[in-house]
mmCIF file of C-alpha atoms in Angstrom:
data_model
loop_
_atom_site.group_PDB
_atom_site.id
_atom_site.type_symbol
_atom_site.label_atom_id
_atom_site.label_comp_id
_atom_site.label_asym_id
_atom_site.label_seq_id
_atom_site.Cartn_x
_atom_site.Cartn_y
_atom_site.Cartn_z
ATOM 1 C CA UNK S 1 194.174 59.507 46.842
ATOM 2 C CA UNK S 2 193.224 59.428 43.089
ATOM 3 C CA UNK S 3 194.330 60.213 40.046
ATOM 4 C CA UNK S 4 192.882 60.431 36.637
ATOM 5 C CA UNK S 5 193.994 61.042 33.414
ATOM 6 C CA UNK S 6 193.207 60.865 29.505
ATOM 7 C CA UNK S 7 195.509 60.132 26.925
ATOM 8 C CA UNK S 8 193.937 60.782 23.330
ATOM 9 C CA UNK S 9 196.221 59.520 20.915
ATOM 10 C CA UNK S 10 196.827 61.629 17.811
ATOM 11 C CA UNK S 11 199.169 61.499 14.157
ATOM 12 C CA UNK S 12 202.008 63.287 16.273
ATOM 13 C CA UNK S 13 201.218 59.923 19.133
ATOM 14 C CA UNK S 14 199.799 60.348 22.760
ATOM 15 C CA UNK S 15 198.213 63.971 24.116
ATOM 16 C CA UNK S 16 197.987 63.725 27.825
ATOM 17 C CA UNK S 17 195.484 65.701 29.888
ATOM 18 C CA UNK S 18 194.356 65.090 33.967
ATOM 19 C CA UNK S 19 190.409 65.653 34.232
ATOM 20 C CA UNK S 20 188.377 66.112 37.399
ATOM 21 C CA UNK S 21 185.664 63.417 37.513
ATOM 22 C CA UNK S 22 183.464 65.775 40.056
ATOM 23 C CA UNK S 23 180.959 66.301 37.470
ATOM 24 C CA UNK S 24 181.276 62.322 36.202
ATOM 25 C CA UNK S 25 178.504 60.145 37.668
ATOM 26 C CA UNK S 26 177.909 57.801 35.025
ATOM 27 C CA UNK S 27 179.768 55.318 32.964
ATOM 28 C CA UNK S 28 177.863 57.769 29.968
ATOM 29 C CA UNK S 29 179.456 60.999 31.467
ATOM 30 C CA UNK S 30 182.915 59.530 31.624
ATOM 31 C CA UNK S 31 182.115 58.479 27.510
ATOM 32 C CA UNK S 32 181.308 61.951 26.925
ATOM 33 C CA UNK S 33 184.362 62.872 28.430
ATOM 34 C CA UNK S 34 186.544 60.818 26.827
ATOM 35 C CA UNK S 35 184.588 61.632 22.912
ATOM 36 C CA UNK S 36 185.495 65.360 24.021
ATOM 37 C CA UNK S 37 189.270 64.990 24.051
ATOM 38 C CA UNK S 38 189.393 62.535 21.126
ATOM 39 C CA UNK S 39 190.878 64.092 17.831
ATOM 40 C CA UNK S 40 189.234 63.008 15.198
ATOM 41 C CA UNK S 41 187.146 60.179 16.660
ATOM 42 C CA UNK S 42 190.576 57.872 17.400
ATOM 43 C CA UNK S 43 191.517 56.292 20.733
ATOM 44 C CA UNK S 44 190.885 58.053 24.241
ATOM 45 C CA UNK S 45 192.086 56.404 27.140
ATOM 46 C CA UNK S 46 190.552 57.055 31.035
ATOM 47 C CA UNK S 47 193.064 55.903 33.609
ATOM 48 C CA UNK S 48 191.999 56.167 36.968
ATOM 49 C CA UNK S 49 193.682 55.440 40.306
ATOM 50 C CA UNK S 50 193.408 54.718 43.732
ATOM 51 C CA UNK S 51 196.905 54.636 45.210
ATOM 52 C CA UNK S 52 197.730 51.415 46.013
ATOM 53 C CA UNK S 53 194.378 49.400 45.908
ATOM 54 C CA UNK S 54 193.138 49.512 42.264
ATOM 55 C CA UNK S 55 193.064 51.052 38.777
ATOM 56 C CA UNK S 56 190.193 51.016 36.107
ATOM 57 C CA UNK S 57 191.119 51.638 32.457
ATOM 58 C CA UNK S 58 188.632 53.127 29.475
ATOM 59 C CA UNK S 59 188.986 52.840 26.211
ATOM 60 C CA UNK S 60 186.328 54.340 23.633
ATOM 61 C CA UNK S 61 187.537 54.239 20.130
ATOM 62 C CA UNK S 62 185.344 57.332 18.352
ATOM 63 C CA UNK S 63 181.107 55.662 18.240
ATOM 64 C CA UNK S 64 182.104 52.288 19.902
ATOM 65 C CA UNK S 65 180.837 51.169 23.036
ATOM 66 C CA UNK S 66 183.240 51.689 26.313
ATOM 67 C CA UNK S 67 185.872 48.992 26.576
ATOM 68 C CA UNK S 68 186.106 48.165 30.591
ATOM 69 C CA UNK S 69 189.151 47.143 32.359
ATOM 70 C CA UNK S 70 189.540 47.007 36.428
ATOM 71 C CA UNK S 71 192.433 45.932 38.272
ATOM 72 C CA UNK S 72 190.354 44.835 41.649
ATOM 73 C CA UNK S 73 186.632 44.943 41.424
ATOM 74 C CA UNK S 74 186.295 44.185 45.151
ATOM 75 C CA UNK S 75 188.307 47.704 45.925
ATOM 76 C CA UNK S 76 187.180 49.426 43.086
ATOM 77 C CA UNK S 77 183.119 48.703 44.290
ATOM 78 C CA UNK S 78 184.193 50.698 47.360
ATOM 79 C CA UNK S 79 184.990 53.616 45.703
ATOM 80 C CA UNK S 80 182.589 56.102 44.099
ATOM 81 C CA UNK S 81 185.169 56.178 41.017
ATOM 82 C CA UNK S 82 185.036 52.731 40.638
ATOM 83 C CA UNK S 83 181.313 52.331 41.224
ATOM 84 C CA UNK S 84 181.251 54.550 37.979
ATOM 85 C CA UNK S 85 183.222 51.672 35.875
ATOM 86 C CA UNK S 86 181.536 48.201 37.978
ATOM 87 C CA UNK S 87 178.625 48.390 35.133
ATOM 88 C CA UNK S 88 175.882 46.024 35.634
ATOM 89 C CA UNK S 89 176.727 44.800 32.069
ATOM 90 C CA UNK S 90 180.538 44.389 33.032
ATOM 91 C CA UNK S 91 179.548 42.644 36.671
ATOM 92 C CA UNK S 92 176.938 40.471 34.498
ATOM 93 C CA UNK S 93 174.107 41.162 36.159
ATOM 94 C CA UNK S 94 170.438 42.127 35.052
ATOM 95 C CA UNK S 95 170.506 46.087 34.079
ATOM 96 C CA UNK S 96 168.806 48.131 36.949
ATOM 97 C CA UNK S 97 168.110 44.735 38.531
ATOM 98 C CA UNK S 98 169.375 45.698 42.378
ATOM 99 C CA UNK S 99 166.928 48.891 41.810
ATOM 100 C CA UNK S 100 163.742 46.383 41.016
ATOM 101 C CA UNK S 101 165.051 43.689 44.096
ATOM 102 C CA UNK S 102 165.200 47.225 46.603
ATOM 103 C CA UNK S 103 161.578 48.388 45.411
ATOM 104 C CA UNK S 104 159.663 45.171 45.750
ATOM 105 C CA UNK S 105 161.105 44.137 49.330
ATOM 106 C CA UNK S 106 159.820 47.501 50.140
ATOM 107 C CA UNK S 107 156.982 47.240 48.643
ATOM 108 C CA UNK S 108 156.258 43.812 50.027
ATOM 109 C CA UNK S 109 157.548 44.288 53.030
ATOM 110 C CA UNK S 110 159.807 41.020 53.092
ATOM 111 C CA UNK S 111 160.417 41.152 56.725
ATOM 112 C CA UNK S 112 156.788 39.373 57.188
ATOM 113 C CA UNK S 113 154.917 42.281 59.226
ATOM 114 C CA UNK S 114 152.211 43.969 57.879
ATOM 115 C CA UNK S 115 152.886 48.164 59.088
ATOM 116 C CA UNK S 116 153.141 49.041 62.529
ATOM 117 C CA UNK S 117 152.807 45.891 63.779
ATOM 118 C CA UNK S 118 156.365 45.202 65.774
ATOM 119 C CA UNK S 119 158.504 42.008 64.566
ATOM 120 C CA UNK S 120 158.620 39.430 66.862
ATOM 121 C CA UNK S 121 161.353 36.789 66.058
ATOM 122 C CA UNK S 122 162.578 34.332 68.398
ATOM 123 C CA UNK S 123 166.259 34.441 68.788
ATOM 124 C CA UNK S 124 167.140 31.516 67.918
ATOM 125 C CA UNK S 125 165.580 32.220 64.296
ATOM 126 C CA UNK S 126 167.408 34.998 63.627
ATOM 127 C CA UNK S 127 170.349 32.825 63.110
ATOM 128 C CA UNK S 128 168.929 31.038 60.418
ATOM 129 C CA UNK S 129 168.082 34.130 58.587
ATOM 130 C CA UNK S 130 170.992 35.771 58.627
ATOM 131 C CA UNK S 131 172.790 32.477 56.866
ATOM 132 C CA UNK S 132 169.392 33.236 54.012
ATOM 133 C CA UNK S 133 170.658 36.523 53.933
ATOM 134 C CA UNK S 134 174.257 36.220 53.572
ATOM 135 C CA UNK S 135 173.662 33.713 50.720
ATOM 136 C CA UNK S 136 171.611 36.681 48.707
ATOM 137 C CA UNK S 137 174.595 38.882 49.477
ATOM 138 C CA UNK S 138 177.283 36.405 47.873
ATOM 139 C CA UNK S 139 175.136 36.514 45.129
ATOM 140 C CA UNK S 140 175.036 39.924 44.392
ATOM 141 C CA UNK S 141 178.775 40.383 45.526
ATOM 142 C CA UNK S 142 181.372 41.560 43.785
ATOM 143 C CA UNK S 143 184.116 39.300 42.534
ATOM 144 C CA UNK S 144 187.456 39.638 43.248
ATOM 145 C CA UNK S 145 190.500 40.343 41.103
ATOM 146 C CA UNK S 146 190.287 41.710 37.934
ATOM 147 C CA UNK S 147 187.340 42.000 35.826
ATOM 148 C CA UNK S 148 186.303 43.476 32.516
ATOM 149 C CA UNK S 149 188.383 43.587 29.177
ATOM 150 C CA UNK S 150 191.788 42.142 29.241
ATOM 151 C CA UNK S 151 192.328 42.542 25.703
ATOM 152 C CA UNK S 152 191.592 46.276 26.253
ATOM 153 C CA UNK S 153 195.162 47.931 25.552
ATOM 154 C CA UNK S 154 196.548 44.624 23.687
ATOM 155 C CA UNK S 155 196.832 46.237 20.118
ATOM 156 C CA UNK S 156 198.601 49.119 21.764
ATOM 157 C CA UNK S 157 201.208 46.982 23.197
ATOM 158 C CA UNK S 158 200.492 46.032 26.183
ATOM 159 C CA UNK S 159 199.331 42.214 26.385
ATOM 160 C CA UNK S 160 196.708 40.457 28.612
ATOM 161 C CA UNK S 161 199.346 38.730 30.444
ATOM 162 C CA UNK S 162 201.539 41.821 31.758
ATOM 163 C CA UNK S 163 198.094 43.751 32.189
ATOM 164 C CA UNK S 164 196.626 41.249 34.768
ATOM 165 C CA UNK S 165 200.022 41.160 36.334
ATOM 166 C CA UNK S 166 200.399 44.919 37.126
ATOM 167 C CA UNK S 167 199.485 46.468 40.616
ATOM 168 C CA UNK S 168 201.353 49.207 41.606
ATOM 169 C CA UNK S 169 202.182 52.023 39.604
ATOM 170 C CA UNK S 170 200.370 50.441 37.178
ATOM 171 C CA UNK S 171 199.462 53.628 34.974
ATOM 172 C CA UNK S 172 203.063 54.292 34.408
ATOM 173 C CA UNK S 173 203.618 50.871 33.684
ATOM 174 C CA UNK S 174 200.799 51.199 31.064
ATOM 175 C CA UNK S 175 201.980 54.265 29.369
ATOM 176 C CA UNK S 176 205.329 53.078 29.283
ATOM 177 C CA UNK S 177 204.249 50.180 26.820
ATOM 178 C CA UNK S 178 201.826 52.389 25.254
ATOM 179 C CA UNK S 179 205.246 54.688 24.471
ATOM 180 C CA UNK S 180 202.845 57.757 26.019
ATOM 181 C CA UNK S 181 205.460 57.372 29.672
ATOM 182 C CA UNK S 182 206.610 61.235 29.523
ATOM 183 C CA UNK S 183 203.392 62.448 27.973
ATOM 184 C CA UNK S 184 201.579 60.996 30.931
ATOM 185 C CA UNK S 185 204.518 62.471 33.761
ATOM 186 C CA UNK S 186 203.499 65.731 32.603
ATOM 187 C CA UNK S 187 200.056 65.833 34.063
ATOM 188 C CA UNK S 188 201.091 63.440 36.800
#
């Protein structure tokens, strides 16, 4: 189960407001989001959760870039929320770079057959590819823990220390430092 929220803070504090991320696909749409509920270009925070495996955090302060924080990237890469927030940028990989790797092996055909003829192993072969191809995989995999920008939520009271420490209930946790707690319940 999920639930997302943003808090825009304001002169009178925190303004709390759940959003359906049905129409978010992109790390850009969730921005756009976010810029929407801001009053007058200040903070917007995106809290999103997946009950009891992960959270991601958002944080776009008026033009600024998106500010990235995810509790468990490994959980949070098997969720289409999450996939939104695991950037290429924030995973530190080449931009569109899996999209380039996927059209050349199809394009080459890195199996070794030319079309329609059938592949013809050995057995005992296939072993040592699949240790070639779990290598690539580790690669390209998804590290584990937290990942992204501690420091996200660290001028708003909540340090990188008790951020990488939280797990569950986490988003109350957060607005509780962030003095937002019963602004937050209300949408909860």
């Amino acid at each position: 189960m999920y639930f997302a929220a943003l808090l825009a803070r304001t002169e009178d504090g925190w303004e709390a407001s759940d959003t359906e991320l049905d129409d978010v696909e992109t790390l850009s749409d969730l921005t756009d989001l976010a810029r929407e509920a801001s009053v007058d270009e200040d903070t917007v925070l995106v809290f999103i959760e997946q009950e009891d495996a992960w959270f991601g955090v958002v944080r776009v302060d008026g033009e600024e870039d998106p500010r990235i924080f995810v509790s468990d990237a490994t959980a949070a890469a098997r969720s289409s929320y999450g996939e939104i927030l695991l950037t290429d940028e924030l995973l530190g990989r080449e931009p569109g770079a899996d999209d380039t790797i996927a059209a050349l092996e199809e394009l080459v055909g890195l199996d070794g057959t030319e079309d329609g003829e059938p592949d013809i192993t050995p057995d005992n072969d296939n072993d040592n590819d699949n240790d070639d191809d779990d290598d690539e995989l580790d690669a390209d995999a998804v590290p584990a823990g937290p990942i992204g920008d501690t420091g996200i939520l660290a001028d708003l009271g909540l340090p990188e220390a008790e951020l990488l420490m939280l797990r569950t209930d986490a988003l109350v946790e957060i607005a509780d430092a962030l003095g937002a707690a019963e602004v937050l319940e209300t949408v909860r």
